[in-house]
Amino acid sequence: MALMITDECINCDVCEPECPNSAISPGDEIYVIDPKLCTECVGHYDEPQCQQVCPVDCIPLDPDHHETPEELQAKYEQLTAN
């Protein structure tokens, strides 16, 4: 699954620089996560870094983007291929 940012986001700016895939960006009102780029930090870290730094816990799994650990690993490999 990709992650998503809920409307509880306070735009504190701490999640965006933590994302190793540049999947987080400012949206119209709150930050957003591009599910095509989000690997839940698979391949980079043991846990999603945005969730670790979020002070309001507004970054749950996105129920609309189900992915297995194997699919997340494949996405990571595709994103980091040179």
PDB file of N, CA, C and O in Angstrom:
ATOM      1  N   MET A   1       0.834  -1.191   0.000  1.00  0.00           N
ATOM      2  CA  MET A   1       0.000   0.000   0.000  1.00  0.00           C
ATOM      3  C   MET A   1       0.870   1.242   0.000  1.00  0.00           C
ATOM      4  O   MET A   1       1.926   1.267   0.606  1.00  0.00           O
ATOM      5  N   ALA A   2       0.401   2.228  -0.619  1.00  0.00           N
ATOM      6  CA  ALA A   2       1.021   3.537  -0.492  1.00  0.00           C
ATOM      7  C   ALA A   2       0.452   4.182   0.767  1.00  0.00           C
ATOM      8  O   ALA A   2      -0.517   3.705   1.342  1.00  0.00           O
ATOM      9  N   LEU A   3       1.058   5.248   1.167  1.00  0.00           N
ATOM     10  CA  LEU A   3       0.565   6.011   2.302  1.00  0.00           C
ATOM     11  C   LEU A   3      -0.232   7.197   1.782  1.00  0.00           C
ATOM     12  O   LEU A   3      -0.146   7.540   0.608  1.00  0.00           O
ATOM     13  N   MET A   4      -0.983   7.823   2.664  1.00  0.00           N
ATOM     14  CA  MET A   4      -1.734   9.017   2.303  1.00  0.00           C
ATOM     15  C   MET A   4      -1.667   9.994   3.469  1.00  0.00           C
ATOM     16  O   MET A   4      -1.388   9.614   4.595  1.00  0.00           O
ATOM     17  N   ILE A   5      -1.906  11.249   3.193  1.00  0.00           N
ATOM     18  CA  ILE A   5      -1.935  12.273   4.231  1.00  0.00           C
ATOM     19  C   ILE A   5      -3.379  12.730   4.378  1.00  0.00           C
ATOM     20  O   ILE A   5      -4.028  13.092   3.394  1.00  0.00           O
ATOM     21  N   THR A   6      -3.877  12.687   5.604  1.00  0.00           N
ATOM     22  CA  THR A   6      -5.268  13.057   5.855  1.00  0.00           C
ATOM     23  C   THR A   6      -5.392  14.556   6.093  1.00  0.00           C
ATOM     24  O   THR A   6      -4.398  15.269   6.231  1.00  0.00           O
ATOM     25  N   ASP A   7      -6.640  15.024   6.181  1.00  0.00           N
ATOM     26  CA  ASP A   7      -6.872  16.453   6.359  1.00  0.00           C
ATOM     27  C   ASP A   7      -6.524  16.959   7.756  1.00  0.00           C
ATOM     28  O   ASP A   7      -6.657  18.148   8.022  1.00  0.00           O
ATOM     29  N   GLU A   8      -6.031  16.079   8.623  1.00  0.00           N
ATOM     30  CA  GLU A   8      -5.509  16.537   9.917  1.00  0.00           C
ATOM     31  C   GLU A   8      -4.120  17.165   9.773  1.00  0.00           C
ATOM     32  O   GLU A   8      -3.573  17.716  10.722  1.00  0.00           O
ATOM     33  N   CYS A   9      -3.538  17.087   8.579  1.00  0.00           N
ATOM     34  CA  CYS A   9      -2.210  17.653   8.308  1.00  0.00           C
ATOM     35  C   CYS A   9      -2.185  19.132   8.698  1.00  0.00           C
ATOM     36  O   CYS A   9      -3.100  19.891   8.396  1.00  0.00           O
ATOM     37  N   ILE A  10      -1.105  19.511   9.398  1.00  0.00           N
ATOM     38  CA  ILE A  10      -0.949  20.905   9.827  1.00  0.00           C
ATOM     39  C   ILE A  10       0.103  21.649   9.002  1.00  0.00           C
ATOM     40  O   ILE A  10       0.538  22.728   9.369  1.00  0.00           O
ATOM     41  N   ASN A  11       0.530  21.057   7.885  1.00  0.00           N
ATOM     42  CA  ASN A  11       1.522  21.684   6.993  1.00  0.00           C
ATOM     43  C   ASN A  11       2.776  22.108   7.746  1.00  0.00           C
ATOM     44  O   ASN A  11       3.292  23.210   7.546  1.00  0.00           O
ATOM     45  N   CYS A  12       3.284  21.221   8.575  1.00  0.00           N
ATOM     46  CA  CYS A  12       4.458  21.549   9.382  1.00  0.00           C
ATOM     47  C   CYS A  12       5.766  21.415   8.600  1.00  0.00           C
ATOM     48  O   CYS A  12       6.819  21.790   9.098  1.00  0.00           O
ATOM     49  N   ASP A  13       5.716  20.843   7.410  1.00  0.00           N
ATOM     50  CA  ASP A  13       6.869  20.728   6.514  1.00  0.00           C
ATOM     51  C   ASP A  13       7.918  19.701   6.934  1.00  0.00           C
ATOM     52  O   ASP A  13       9.000  19.680   6.361  1.00  0.00           O
ATOM     53  N   VAL A  14       7.643  18.828   7.898  1.00  0.00           N
ATOM     54  CA  VAL A  14       8.678  17.878   8.301  1.00  0.00           C
ATOM     55  C   VAL A  14       8.684  16.591   7.474  1.00  0.00           C
ATOM     56  O   VAL A  14       9.713  15.937   7.373  1.00  0.00           O
ATOM     57  N   CYS A  15       7.562  16.226   6.872  1.00  0.00           N
ATOM     58  CA  CYS A  15       7.510  14.956   6.139  1.00  0.00           C
ATOM     59  C   CYS A  15       8.181  15.025   4.770  1.00  0.00           C
ATOM     60  O   CYS A  15       8.855  14.077   4.357  1.00  0.00           O
ATOM     61  N   GLU A  16       7.996  16.109   4.076  1.00  0.00           N
ATOM     62  CA  GLU A  16       8.488  16.204   2.691  1.00  0.00           C
ATOM     63  C   GLU A  16       9.980  15.896   2.556  1.00  0.00           C
ATOM     64  O   GLU A  16      10.367  15.064   1.721  1.00  0.00           O
ATOM     65  N   PRO A  17      10.858  16.508   3.348  1.00  0.00           N
ATOM     66  CA  PRO A  17      12.284  16.214   3.170  1.00  0.00           C
ATOM     67  C   PRO A  17      12.694  14.812   3.612  1.00  0.00           C
ATOM     68  O   PRO A  17      13.767  14.334   3.231  1.00  0.00           O
ATOM     69  N   GLU A  18      11.853  14.132   4.371  1.00  0.00           N
ATOM     70  CA  GLU A  18      12.176  12.782   4.841  1.00  0.00           C
ATOM     71  C   GLU A  18      11.916  11.711   3.793  1.00  0.00           C
ATOM     72  O   GLU A  18      12.422  10.606   3.902  1.00  0.00           O
ATOM     73  N   CYS A  19      11.124  12.015   2.779  1.00  0.00           N
ATOM     74  CA  CYS A  19      10.751  11.014   1.783  1.00  0.00           C
ATOM     75  C   CYS A  19      11.900  10.761   0.809  1.00  0.00           C
ATOM     76  O   CYS A  19      12.274  11.651   0.043  1.00  0.00           O
ATOM     77  N   PRO A  20      12.440   9.534   0.795  1.00  0.00           N
ATOM     78  CA  PRO A  20      13.563   9.243  -0.106  1.00  0.00           C
ATOM     79  C   PRO A  20      13.165   9.147  -1.574  1.00  0.00           C
ATOM     80  O   PRO A  20      14.023   9.174  -2.447  1.00  0.00           O
ATOM     81  N   ASN A  21      11.862   9.053  -1.852  1.00  0.00           N
ATOM     82  CA  ASN A  21      11.397   8.930  -3.236  1.00  0.00           C
ATOM     83  C   ASN A  21      10.782  10.213  -3.775  1.00  0.00           C
ATOM     84  O   ASN A  21      10.243  10.214  -4.875  1.00  0.00           O
ATOM     85  N   SER A  22      10.825  11.281  -3.003  1.00  0.00           N
ATOM     86  CA  SER A  22      10.204  12.552  -3.386  1.00  0.00           C
ATOM     87  C   SER A  22       8.724  12.373  -3.729  1.00  0.00           C
ATOM     88  O   SER A  22       8.199  13.009  -4.643  1.00  0.00           O
ATOM     89  N   ALA A  23       8.047  11.505  -2.966  1.00  0.00           N
ATOM     90  CA  ALA A  23       6.630  11.239  -3.206  1.00  0.00           C
ATOM     91  C   ALA A  23       5.727  12.263  -2.532  1.00  0.00           C
ATOM     92  O   ALA A  23       4.554  12.348  -2.856  1.00  0.00           O
ATOM     93  N   ILE A  24       6.270  13.038  -1.596  1.00  0.00           N
ATOM     94  CA  ILE A  24       5.466  14.001  -0.846  1.00  0.00           C
ATOM     95  C   ILE A  24       5.689  15.400  -1.409  1.00  0.00           C
ATOM     96  O   ILE A  24       6.828  15.823  -1.613  1.00  0.00           O
ATOM     97  N   SER A  25       4.582  16.095  -1.620  1.00  0.00           N
ATOM     98  CA  SER A  25       4.673  17.463  -2.133  1.00  0.00           C
ATOM     99  C   SER A  25       3.522  18.294  -1.569  1.00  0.00           C
ATOM    100  O   SER A  25       2.511  17.745  -1.129  1.00  0.00           O
ATOM    101  N   PRO A  26       3.665  19.626  -1.599  1.00  0.00           N
ATOM    102  CA  PRO A  26       2.563  20.468  -1.129  1.00  0.00           C
ATOM    103  C   PRO A  26       1.367  20.355  -2.073  1.00  0.00           C
ATOM    104  O   PRO A  26       1.517  20.412  -3.287  1.00  0.00           O
ATOM    105  N   GLY A  27       0.193  20.165  -1.498  1.00  0.00           N
ATOM    106  CA  GLY A  27      -1.034  20.145  -2.285  1.00  0.00           C
ATOM    107  C   GLY A  27      -1.706  21.500  -2.187  1.00  0.00           C
ATOM    108  O   GLY A  27      -1.102  22.475  -1.737  1.00  0.00           O
ATOM    109  N   ASP A  28      -2.954  21.568  -2.580  1.00  0.00           N
ATOM    110  CA  ASP A  28      -3.691  22.830  -2.513  1.00  0.00           C
ATOM    111  C   ASP A  28      -3.845  23.319  -1.074  1.00  0.00           C
ATOM    112  O   ASP A  28      -3.699  24.503  -0.798  1.00  0.00           O
ATOM    113  N   GLU A  29      -4.169  22.388  -0.161  1.00  0.00           N
ATOM    114  CA  GLU A  29      -4.370  22.782   1.228  1.00  0.00           C
ATOM    115  C   GLU A  29      -3.459  22.053   2.200  1.00  0.00           C
ATOM    116  O   GLU A  29      -3.116  22.587   3.245  1.00  0.00           O
ATOM    117  N   ILE A  30      -3.117  20.805   1.887  1.00  0.00           N
ATOM    118  CA  ILE A  30      -2.244  20.000   2.739  1.00  0.00           C
ATOM    119  C   ILE A  30      -1.227  19.287   1.861  1.00  0.00           C
ATOM    120  O   ILE A  30      -1.350  19.280   0.629  1.00  0.00           O
ATOM    121  N   TYR A  31      -0.242  18.671   2.486  1.00  0.00           N
ATOM    122  CA  TYR A  31       0.712  17.871   1.726  1.00  0.00           C
ATOM    123  C   TYR A  31       0.010  16.645   1.161  1.00  0.00           C
ATOM    124  O   TYR A  31      -0.971  16.160   1.715  1.00  0.00           O
ATOM    125  N   VAL A  32       0.522  16.140   0.044  1.00  0.00           N
ATOM    126  CA  VAL A  32      -0.040  14.960  -0.601  1.00  0.00           C
ATOM    127  C   VAL A  32       1.090  13.978  -0.914  1.00  0.00           C
ATOM    128  O   VAL A  32       2.245  14.361  -1.042  1.00  0.00           O
ATOM    129  N   ILE A  33       0.707  12.713  -1.043  1.00  0.00           N
ATOM    130  CA  ILE A  33       1.657  11.661  -1.384  1.00  0.00           C
ATOM    131  C   ILE A  33       1.252  11.068  -2.726  1.00  0.00           C
ATOM    132  O   ILE A  33       0.112  10.655  -2.917  1.00  0.00           O
ATOM    133  N   ASP A  34       2.195  11.012  -3.661  1.00  0.00           N
ATOM    134  CA  ASP A  34       1.958  10.401  -4.968  1.00  0.00           C
ATOM    135  C   ASP A  34       2.091   8.887  -4.807  1.00  0.00           C
ATOM    136  O   ASP A  34       3.197   8.384  -4.548  1.00  0.00           O
ATOM    137  N   PRO A  35       1.000   8.128  -4.949  1.00  0.00           N
ATOM    138  CA  PRO A  35       1.077   6.682  -4.747  1.00  0.00           C
ATOM    139  C   PRO A  35       1.976   5.975  -5.762  1.00  0.00           C
ATOM    140  O   PRO A  35       2.455   4.876  -5.497  1.00  0.00           O
ATOM    141  N   LYS A  36       2.237   6.609  -6.891  1.00  0.00           N
ATOM    142  CA  LYS A  36       3.130   6.007  -7.883  1.00  0.00           C
ATOM    143  C   LYS A  36       4.589   6.051  -7.431  1.00  0.00           C
ATOM    144  O   LYS A  36       5.414   5.301  -7.936  1.00  0.00           O
ATOM    145  N   LEU A  37       4.894   6.957  -6.486  1.00  0.00           N
ATOM    146  CA  LEU A  37       6.264   7.091  -6.002  1.00  0.00           C
ATOM    147  C   LEU A  37       6.459   6.539  -4.589  1.00  0.00           C
ATOM    148  O   LEU A  37       7.587   6.295  -4.172  1.00  0.00           O
ATOM    149  N   CYS A  38       5.372   6.344  -3.855  1.00  0.00           N
ATOM    150  CA  CYS A  38       5.475   5.899  -2.467  1.00  0.00           C
ATOM    151  C   CYS A  38       5.746   4.404  -2.387  1.00  0.00           C
ATOM    152  O   CYS A  38       4.979   3.594  -2.909  1.00  0.00           O
ATOM    153  N   THR A  39       6.830   4.035  -1.712  1.00  0.00           N
ATOM    154  CA  THR A  39       7.154   2.628  -1.466  1.00  0.00           C
ATOM    155  C   THR A  39       7.090   2.311   0.021  1.00  0.00           C
ATOM    156  O   THR A  39       7.566   1.260   0.440  1.00  0.00           O
ATOM    157  N   GLU A  40       6.504   3.204   0.811  1.00  0.00           N
ATOM    158  CA  GLU A  40       6.486   3.070   2.269  1.00  0.00           C
ATOM    159  C   GLU A  40       7.912   2.928   2.802  1.00  0.00           C
ATOM    160  O   GLU A  40       8.151   2.276   3.806  1.00  0.00           O
ATOM    161  N   CYS A  41       8.853   3.489   2.088  1.00  0.00           N
ATOM    162  CA  CYS A  41      10.285   3.466   2.394  1.00  0.00           C
ATOM    163  C   CYS A  41      10.924   2.089   2.237  1.00  0.00           C
ATOM    164  O   CYS A  41      12.080   1.895   2.629  1.00  0.00           O
ATOM    165  N   VAL A  42      10.193   1.126   1.657  1.00  0.00           N
ATOM    166  CA  VAL A  42      10.782  -0.180   1.359  1.00  0.00           C
ATOM    167  C   VAL A  42      11.988   0.051   0.458  1.00  0.00           C
ATOM    168  O   VAL A  42      11.928   0.820  -0.497  1.00  0.00           O
ATOM    169  N   GLY A  43      13.081  -0.603   0.793  1.00  0.00           N
ATOM    170  CA  GLY A  43      14.317  -0.437   0.033  1.00  0.00           C
ATOM    171  C   GLY A  43      15.226   0.633   0.602  1.00  0.00           C
ATOM    172  O   GLY A  43      16.422   0.640   0.348  1.00  0.00           O
ATOM    173  N   HIS A  44      14.662   1.544   1.368  1.00  0.00           N
ATOM    174  CA  HIS A  44      15.445   2.615   1.975  1.00  0.00           C
ATOM    175  C   HIS A  44      15.566   2.437   3.488  1.00  0.00           C
ATOM    176  O   HIS A  44      16.656   2.533   4.040  1.00  0.00           O
ATOM    177  N   TYR A  45      14.442   2.226   4.148  1.00  0.00           N
ATOM    178  CA  TYR A  45      14.377   2.157   5.612  1.00  0.00           C
ATOM    179  C   TYR A  45      13.433   1.036   6.038  1.00  0.00           C
ATOM    180  O   TYR A  45      12.635   0.553   5.251  1.00  0.00           O
ATOM    181  N   ASP A  46      13.507   0.675   7.318  1.00  0.00           N
ATOM    182  CA  ASP A  46      12.633  -0.362   7.857  1.00  0.00           C
ATOM    183  C   ASP A  46      11.217   0.130   8.096  1.00  0.00           C
ATOM    184  O   ASP A  46      10.281  -0.669   8.135  1.00  0.00           O
ATOM    185  N   GLU A  47      11.040   1.438   8.278  1.00  0.00           N
ATOM    186  CA  GLU A  47       9.726   2.014   8.546  1.00  0.00           C
ATOM    187  C   GLU A  47       9.562   3.294   7.732  1.00  0.00           C
ATOM    188  O   GLU A  47      10.548   3.974   7.453  1.00  0.00           O
ATOM    189  N   PRO A  48       8.330   3.628   7.379  1.00  0.00           N
ATOM    190  CA  PRO A  48       8.104   4.879   6.642  1.00  0.00           C
ATOM    191  C   PRO A  48       8.570   6.084   7.455  1.00  0.00           C
ATOM    192  O   PRO A  48       8.114   6.309   8.581  1.00  0.00           O
ATOM    193  N   GLN A  49       9.487   6.828   6.895  1.00  0.00           N
ATOM    194  CA  GLN A  49      10.080   7.953   7.604  1.00  0.00           C
ATOM    195  C   GLN A  49       9.104   9.096   7.847  1.00  0.00           C
ATOM    196  O   GLN A  49       9.144   9.756   8.870  1.00  0.00           O
ATOM    197  N   CYS A  50       8.175   9.312   6.905  1.00  0.00           N
ATOM    198  CA  CYS A  50       7.201  10.390   7.094  1.00  0.00           C
ATOM    199  C   CYS A  50       6.332  10.115   8.318  1.00  0.00           C
ATOM    200  O   CYS A  50       6.031  11.034   9.090  1.00  0.00           O
ATOM    201  N   GLN A  51       5.941   8.852   8.501  1.00  0.00           N
ATOM    202  CA  GLN A  51       5.145   8.506   9.674  1.00  0.00           C
ATOM    203  C   GLN A  51       5.939   8.733  10.960  1.00  0.00           C
ATOM    204  O   GLN A  51       5.380   9.118  11.978  1.00  0.00           O
ATOM    205  N   GLN A  52       7.230   8.483  10.917  1.00  0.00           N
ATOM    206  CA  GLN A  52       8.067   8.629  12.104  1.00  0.00           C
ATOM    207  C   GLN A  52       8.177  10.074  12.568  1.00  0.00           C
ATOM    208  O   GLN A  52       8.263  10.343  13.757  1.00  0.00           O
ATOM    209  N   VAL A  53       8.181  11.020  11.627  1.00  0.00           N
ATOM    210  CA  VAL A  53       8.376  12.428  12.002  1.00  0.00           C
ATOM    211  C   VAL A  53       7.077  13.220  12.123  1.00  0.00           C
ATOM    212  O   VAL A  53       7.083  14.328  12.660  1.00  0.00           O
ATOM    213  N   CYS A  54       5.964  12.679  11.662  1.00  0.00           N
ATOM    214  CA  CYS A  54       4.701  13.414  11.678  1.00  0.00           C
ATOM    215  C   CYS A  54       4.227  13.659  13.118  1.00  0.00           C
ATOM    216  O   CYS A  54       3.983  12.710  13.861  1.00  0.00           O
ATOM    217  N   PRO A  55       4.073  14.919  13.504  1.00  0.00           N
ATOM    218  CA  PRO A  55       3.675  15.210  14.886  1.00  0.00           C
ATOM    219  C   PRO A  55       2.189  14.999  15.167  1.00  0.00           C
ATOM    220  O   PRO A  55       1.786  14.971  16.326  1.00  0.00           O
ATOM    221  N   VAL A  56       1.373  14.818  14.147  1.00  0.00           N
ATOM    222  CA  VAL A  56      -0.065  14.644  14.369  1.00  0.00           C
ATOM    223  C   VAL A  56      -0.590  13.280  13.884  1.00  0.00           C
ATOM    224  O   VAL A  56      -1.795  13.064  13.865  1.00  0.00           O
ATOM    225  N   ASP A  57       0.297  12.386  13.515  1.00  0.00           N
ATOM    226  CA  ASP A  57      -0.098  11.048  13.065  1.00  0.00           C
ATOM    227  C   ASP A  57      -1.198  11.071  12.014  1.00  0.00           C
ATOM    228  O   ASP A  57      -2.236  10.426  12.147  1.00  0.00           O
ATOM    229  N   CYS A  58      -0.956  11.820  10.943  1.00  0.00           N
ATOM    230  CA  CYS A  58      -1.968  11.942   9.885  1.00  0.00           C
ATOM    231  C   CYS A  58      -1.542  11.240   8.600  1.00  0.00           C
ATOM    232  O   CYS A  58      -1.983  11.606   7.525  1.00  0.00           O
ATOM    233  N   ILE A  59      -0.679  10.197   8.706  1.00  0.00           N
ATOM    234  CA  ILE A  59      -0.200   9.512   7.501  1.00  0.00           C
ATOM    235  C   ILE A  59      -0.473   8.008   7.624  1.00  0.00           C
ATOM    236  O   ILE A  59       0.409   7.224   7.929  1.00  0.00           O
ATOM    237  N   PRO A  60      -1.713   7.602   7.375  1.00  0.00           N
ATOM    238  CA  PRO A  60      -2.053   6.177   7.414  1.00  0.00           C
ATOM    239  C   PRO A  60      -1.822   5.506   6.061  1.00  0.00           C
ATOM    240  O   PRO A  60      -1.495   6.168   5.071  1.00  0.00           O
ATOM    241  N   LEU A  61      -2.047   4.194   6.023  1.00  0.00           N
ATOM    242  CA  LEU A  61      -2.031   3.477   4.758  1.00  0.00           C
ATOM    243  C   LEU A  61      -3.201   3.952   3.907  1.00  0.00           C
ATOM    244  O   LEU A  61      -4.274   4.243   4.425  1.00  0.00           O
ATOM    245  N   ASP A  62      -2.986   4.033   2.621  1.00  0.00           N
ATOM    246  CA  ASP A  62      -4.031   4.458   1.689  1.00  0.00           C
ATOM    247  C   ASP A  62      -4.822   3.220   1.263  1.00  0.00           C
ATOM    248  O   ASP A  62      -4.301   2.361   0.551  1.00  0.00           O
ATOM    249  N   PRO A  63      -6.081   3.117   1.680  1.00  0.00           N
ATOM    250  CA  PRO A  63      -6.862   1.914   1.342  1.00  0.00           C
ATOM    251  C   PRO A  63      -7.137   1.759  -0.147  1.00  0.00           C
ATOM    252  O   PRO A  63      -7.511   0.674  -0.595  1.00  0.00           O
ATOM    253  N   ASP A  64      -6.923   2.796  -0.925  1.00  0.00           N
ATOM    254  CA  ASP A  64      -7.149   2.723  -2.373  1.00  0.00           C
ATOM    255  C   ASP A  64      -5.937   2.227  -3.144  1.00  0.00           C
ATOM    256  O   ASP A  64      -6.009   2.088  -4.373  1.00  0.00           O
ATOM    257  N   HIS A  65      -4.810   2.013  -2.459  1.00  0.00           N
ATOM    258  CA  HIS A  65      -3.584   1.589  -3.145  1.00  0.00           C
ATOM    259  C   HIS A  65      -2.940   0.426  -2.396  1.00  0.00           C
ATOM    260  O   HIS A  65      -1.954   0.601  -1.691  1.00  0.00           O
ATOM    261  N   HIS A  66      -3.501  -0.773  -2.591  1.00  0.00           N
ATOM    262  CA  HIS A  66      -2.982  -1.978  -1.951  1.00  0.00           C
ATOM    263  C   HIS A  66      -1.777  -2.504  -2.726  1.00  0.00           C
ATOM    264  O   HIS A  66      -1.852  -2.691  -3.932  1.00  0.00           O
ATOM    265  N   GLU A  67      -0.676  -2.746  -2.001  1.00  0.00           N
ATOM    266  CA  GLU A  67       0.511  -3.334  -2.607  1.00  0.00           C
ATOM    267  C   GLU A  67       1.152  -4.272  -1.593  1.00  0.00           C
ATOM    268  O   GLU A  67       1.196  -3.970  -0.409  1.00  0.00           O
ATOM    269  N   THR A  68       1.664  -5.380  -2.078  1.00  0.00           N
ATOM    270  CA  THR A  68       2.360  -6.329  -1.223  1.00  0.00           C
ATOM    271  C   THR A  68       3.785  -5.819  -0.982  1.00  0.00           C
ATOM    272  O   THR A  68       4.283  -4.960  -1.734  1.00  0.00           O
ATOM    273  N   PRO A  69       4.464  -6.371   0.019  1.00  0.00           N
ATOM    274  CA  PRO A  69       5.879  -5.997   0.203  1.00  0.00           C
ATOM    275  C   PRO A  69       6.711  -6.258  -1.053  1.00  0.00           C
ATOM    276  O   PRO A  69       7.613  -5.487  -1.376  1.00  0.00           O
ATOM    277  N   GLU A  70       6.387  -7.328  -1.765  1.00  0.00           N
ATOM    278  CA  GLU A  70       7.117  -7.639  -2.998  1.00  0.00           C
ATOM    279  C   GLU A  70       6.865  -6.580  -4.073  1.00  0.00           C
ATOM    280  O   GLU A  70       7.786  -6.195  -4.809  1.00  0.00           O
ATOM    281  N   GLU A  71       5.620  -6.116  -4.179  1.00  0.00           N
ATOM    282  CA  GLU A  71       5.307  -5.061  -5.148  1.00  0.00           C
ATOM    283  C   GLU A  71       5.991  -3.753  -4.767  1.00  0.00           C
ATOM    284  O   GLU A  71       6.482  -3.030  -5.647  1.00  0.00           O
ATOM    285  N   LEU A  72       6.041  -3.449  -3.472  1.00  0.00           N
ATOM    286  CA  LEU A  72       6.733  -2.229  -3.022  1.00  0.00           C
ATOM    287  C   LEU A  72       8.222  -2.323  -3.330  1.00  0.00           C
ATOM    288  O   LEU A  72       8.832  -1.345  -3.768  1.00  0.00           O
ATOM    289  N   GLN A  73       8.820  -3.502  -3.129  1.00  0.00           N
ATOM    290  CA  GLN A  73      10.233  -3.692  -3.441  1.00  0.00           C
ATOM    291  C   GLN A  73      10.479  -3.523  -4.937  1.00  0.00           C
ATOM    292  O   GLN A  73      11.444  -2.875  -5.348  1.00  0.00           O
ATOM    293  N   ALA A  74       9.605  -4.079  -5.763  1.00  0.00           N
ATOM    294  CA  ALA A  74       9.739  -3.935  -7.219  1.00  0.00           C
ATOM    295  C   ALA A  74       9.611  -2.478  -7.630  1.00  0.00           C
ATOM    296  O   ALA A  74      10.353  -2.005  -8.509  1.00  0.00           O
ATOM    297  N   LYS A  75       8.691  -1.752  -7.008  1.00  0.00           N
ATOM    298  CA  LYS A  75       8.537  -0.328  -7.317  1.00  0.00           C
ATOM    299  C   LYS A  75       9.808   0.433  -6.931  1.00  0.00           C
ATOM    300  O   LYS A  75      10.295   1.273  -7.691  1.00  0.00           O
ATOM    301  N   TYR A  76      10.352   0.121  -5.743  1.00  0.00           N
ATOM    302  CA  TYR A  76      11.613   0.734  -5.304  1.00  0.00           C
ATOM    303  C   TYR A  76      12.721   0.477  -6.341  1.00  0.00           C
ATOM    304  O   TYR A  76      13.442   1.398  -6.734  1.00  0.00           O
ATOM    305  N   GLU A  77      12.852  -0.758  -6.769  1.00  0.00           N
ATOM    306  CA  GLU A  77      13.893  -1.112  -7.745  1.00  0.00           C
ATOM    307  C   GLU A  77      13.696  -0.368  -9.065  1.00  0.00           C
ATOM    308  O   GLU A  77      14.669   0.079  -9.677  1.00  0.00           O
ATOM    309  N   GLN A  78      12.459  -0.219  -9.482  1.00  0.00           N
ATOM    310  CA  GLN A  78      12.181   0.517 -10.719  1.00  0.00           C
ATOM    311  C   GLN A  78      12.518   1.994 -10.556  1.00  0.00           C
ATOM    312  O   GLN A  78      13.102   2.611 -11.445  1.00  0.00           O
ATOM    313  N   LEU A  79      12.159   2.567  -9.405  1.00  0.00           N
ATOM    314  CA  LEU A  79      12.420   3.991  -9.168  1.00  0.00           C
ATOM    315  C   LEU A  79      13.904   4.317  -9.036  1.00  0.00           C
ATOM    316  O   LEU A  79      14.325   5.415  -9.375  1.00  0.00           O
ATOM    317  N   THR A  80      14.687   3.346  -8.561  1.00  0.00           N
ATOM    318  CA  THR A  80      16.103   3.619  -8.329  1.00  0.00           C
ATOM    319  C   THR A  80      17.014   3.057  -9.426  1.00  0.00           C
ATOM    320  O   THR A  80      18.223   3.205  -9.343  1.00  0.00           O
ATOM    321  N   ALA A  81      16.429   2.447 -10.441  1.00  0.00           N
ATOM    322  CA  ALA A  81      17.226   1.898 -11.543  1.00  0.00           C
ATOM    323  C   ALA A  81      17.876   3.036 -12.322  1.00  0.00           C
ATOM    324  O   ALA A  81      17.269   4.066 -12.567  1.00  0.00           O
ATOM    325  N   ASN A  82      19.109   2.830 -12.687  1.00  0.00           N
ATOM    326  CA  ASN A  82      19.836   3.861 -13.471  1.00  0.00           C
ATOM    327  C   ASN A  82      19.946   3.473 -14.899  1.00  0.00           C
ATOM    328  O   ASN A  82      20.178   2.550 -15.395  1.00  0.00           O
TER     329      ASN A  82
END
